[in-house]
Amino acid sequence: MASNLKNVAATGSIKTGKGVIKSVALQGGSANSTVSVRDSTSGSGTVILSLAAVIGNSATWTAGDRQGVPFVNGIHVTIVGTGAAVSVEYE
């Protein structure tokens, strides 16, 4: 299966339905930034992972298993921090 890459700069749903997360990158903006990635289509699902980045820096996460980390309901990201952006690779 081919990977998809979605870049977002605001809280919201990235994908609906099941799949696997391969990697997540957070680019901090003009304030300290965080992202919470959930197995959900809203902001209330199970947290799969969280990342934090200080002003102007980035934080990355890559699945330790080549098959990725599974999710069932979808991918929802909650981004906090002025100017932050997130990239999520999934299948």
CSV table of N, CA and C in Angstrom, one decimal, residues 38-75:
chain,number,residue,atom,x,y,z
A,38,ARG,N,-4.7,11.4,17.7
A,38,ARG,CA,-5.7,10.5,18.2
A,38,ARG,C,-6.3,9.6,17.2
A,39,ASP,N,-6.7,8.4,17.7
A,39,ASP,CA,-7.5,7.5,16.9
A,39,ASP,C,-8.9,7.9,17.0
A,40,SER,N,-9.3,8.9,16.2
A,40,SER,CA,-10.6,9.5,16.3
A,40,SER,C,-10.8,10.4,15.0
A,41,THR,N,-12.1,10.8,14.9
A,41,THR,CA,-12.4,11.8,13.9
A,41,THR,C,-12.8,13.1,14.6
A,42,SER,N,-12.6,13.1,15.9
A,42,SER,CA,-12.8,14.4,16.7
A,42,SER,C,-11.7,14.5,17.7
A,43,GLY,N,-11.8,15.4,18.6
A,43,GLY,CA,-10.7,15.6,19.6
A,43,GLY,C,-10.8,14.7,20.8
A,44,SER,N,-11.6,13.7,20.8
A,44,SER,CA,-11.9,13.0,22.0
A,44,SER,C,-11.5,11.5,22.0
A,45,GLY,N,-10.7,11.1,21.0
A,45,GLY,CA,-10.4,9.6,21.0
A,45,GLY,C,-9.1,9.3,21.7
A,46,THR,N,-8.7,8.1,21.6
A,46,THR,CA,-7.5,7.6,22.3
A,46,THR,C,-6.3,8.3,21.7
A,47,VAL,N,-5.4,8.8,22.6
A,47,VAL,CA,-4.2,9.4,22.1
A,47,VAL,C,-3.2,8.4,21.7
A,48,ILE,N,-2.7,8.5,20.4
A,48,ILE,CA,-1.7,7.5,19.9
A,48,ILE,C,-0.3,8.0,20.3
A,49,LEU,N,-0.1,9.3,20.1
A,49,LEU,CA,1.2,9.9,20.4
A,49,LEU,C,1.0,11.4,20.6
A,50,SER,N,2.0,12.0,21.3
A,50,SER,CA,2.1,13.4,21.4
A,50,SER,C,3.6,13.9,21.2
A,51,LEU,N,3.7,15.0,20.6
A,51,LEU,CA,5.1,15.6,20.3
A,51,LEU,C,5.1,17.0,20.8
A,52,ALA,N,6.3,17.5,21.2
A,52,ALA,CA,6.4,18.9,21.6
A,52,ALA,C,7.7,19.5,20.9
A,53,ALA,N,7.6,20.7,20.5
A,53,ALA,CA,8.8,21.4,19.9
A,53,ALA,C,8.9,22.8,20.5
A,54,VAL,N,10.1,23.3,20.8
A,54,VAL,CA,10.3,24.6,21.2
A,54,VAL,C,10.3,25.6,20.1
A,55,ILE,N,10.2,26.8,20.3
A,55,ILE,CA,10.1,27.9,19.3
A,55,ILE,C,11.1,27.6,18.2
A,56,GLY,N,10.6,27.5,16.9
A,56,GLY,CA,11.4,27.4,15.7
A,56,GLY,C,12.1,26.1,15.5
A,57,ASN,N,11.8,25.1,16.3
A,57,ASN,CA,12.5,23.8,16.2
A,57,ASN,C,11.4,22.8,15.8
A,58,SER,N,11.9,21.6,15.5
A,58,SER,CA,11.0,20.5,15.1
A,58,SER,C,11.1,19.3,16.0
A,59,ALA,N,10.1,18.4,16.0
A,59,ALA,CA,10.2,17.1,16.6
A,59,ALA,C,9.6,16.1,15.7
A,60,THR,N,10.2,14.9,15.6
A,60,THR,CA,9.7,13.9,14.7
A,60,THR,C,9.5,12.6,15.4
A,61,TRP,N,8.6,11.8,14.9
A,61,TRP,CA,8.4,10.4,15.4
A,61,TRP,C,8.2,9.5,14.2
A,62,THR,N,8.8,8.3,14.2
A,62,THR,CA,8.7,7.3,13.2
A,62,THR,C,8.4,6.0,13.9
A,63,ALA,N,7.4,5.3,13.3
A,63,ALA,CA,7.0,4.0,13.9
A,63,ALA,C,8.2,3.1,13.9
A,64,GLY,N,8.3,2.4,15.1
A,64,GLY,CA,9.4,1.4,15.2
A,64,GLY,C,9.2,0.2,14.4
A,65,ASP,N,8.0,-0.1,14.1
A,65,ASP,CA,7.6,-1.2,13.2
A,65,ASP,C,7.4,-0.8,11.8
A,66,ARG,N,7.9,-1.4,10.8
A,66,ARG,CA,7.8,-1.0,9.5
A,66,ARG,C,6.3,-0.9,9.0
A,67,GLN,N,5.5,-1.7,9.7
A,67,GLN,CA,4.0,-1.8,9.3
A,67,GLN,C,3.3,-0.6,9.9
A,68,GLY,N,3.9,0.2,10.8
A,68,GLY,CA,3.2,1.3,11.4
A,68,GLY,C,2.4,1.0,12.6
A,69,VAL,N,1.8,2.1,13.1
A,69,VAL,CA,0.9,1.9,14.3
A,69,VAL,C,-0.5,2.0,13.9
A,70,PRO,N,-1.3,0.9,14.1
A,70,PRO,CA,-2.7,0.9,13.6
A,70,PRO,C,-3.6,1.9,14.3
A,71,PHE,N,-4.6,2.3,13.6
A,71,PHE,CA,-5.7,3.1,14.1
A,71,PHE,C,-7.0,2.5,13.5
A,72,VAL,N,-8.1,2.7,14.2
A,72,VAL,CA,-9.4,2.1,13.7
A,72,VAL,C,-10.4,3.2,13.2
A,73,ASN,N,-10.5,4.3,13.9
A,73,ASN,CA,-11.6,5.3,13.7
A,73,ASN,C,-11.1,6.4,12.7
A,74,GLY,N,-9.9,6.7,12.7
A,74,GLY,CA,-9.4,7.8,11.9
A,74,GLY,C,-8.2,8.5,12.6
A,75,ILE,N,-7.7,9.5,12.0
A,75,ILE,CA,-6.6,10.3,12.6
A,75,ILE,C,-7.1,11.7,12.8
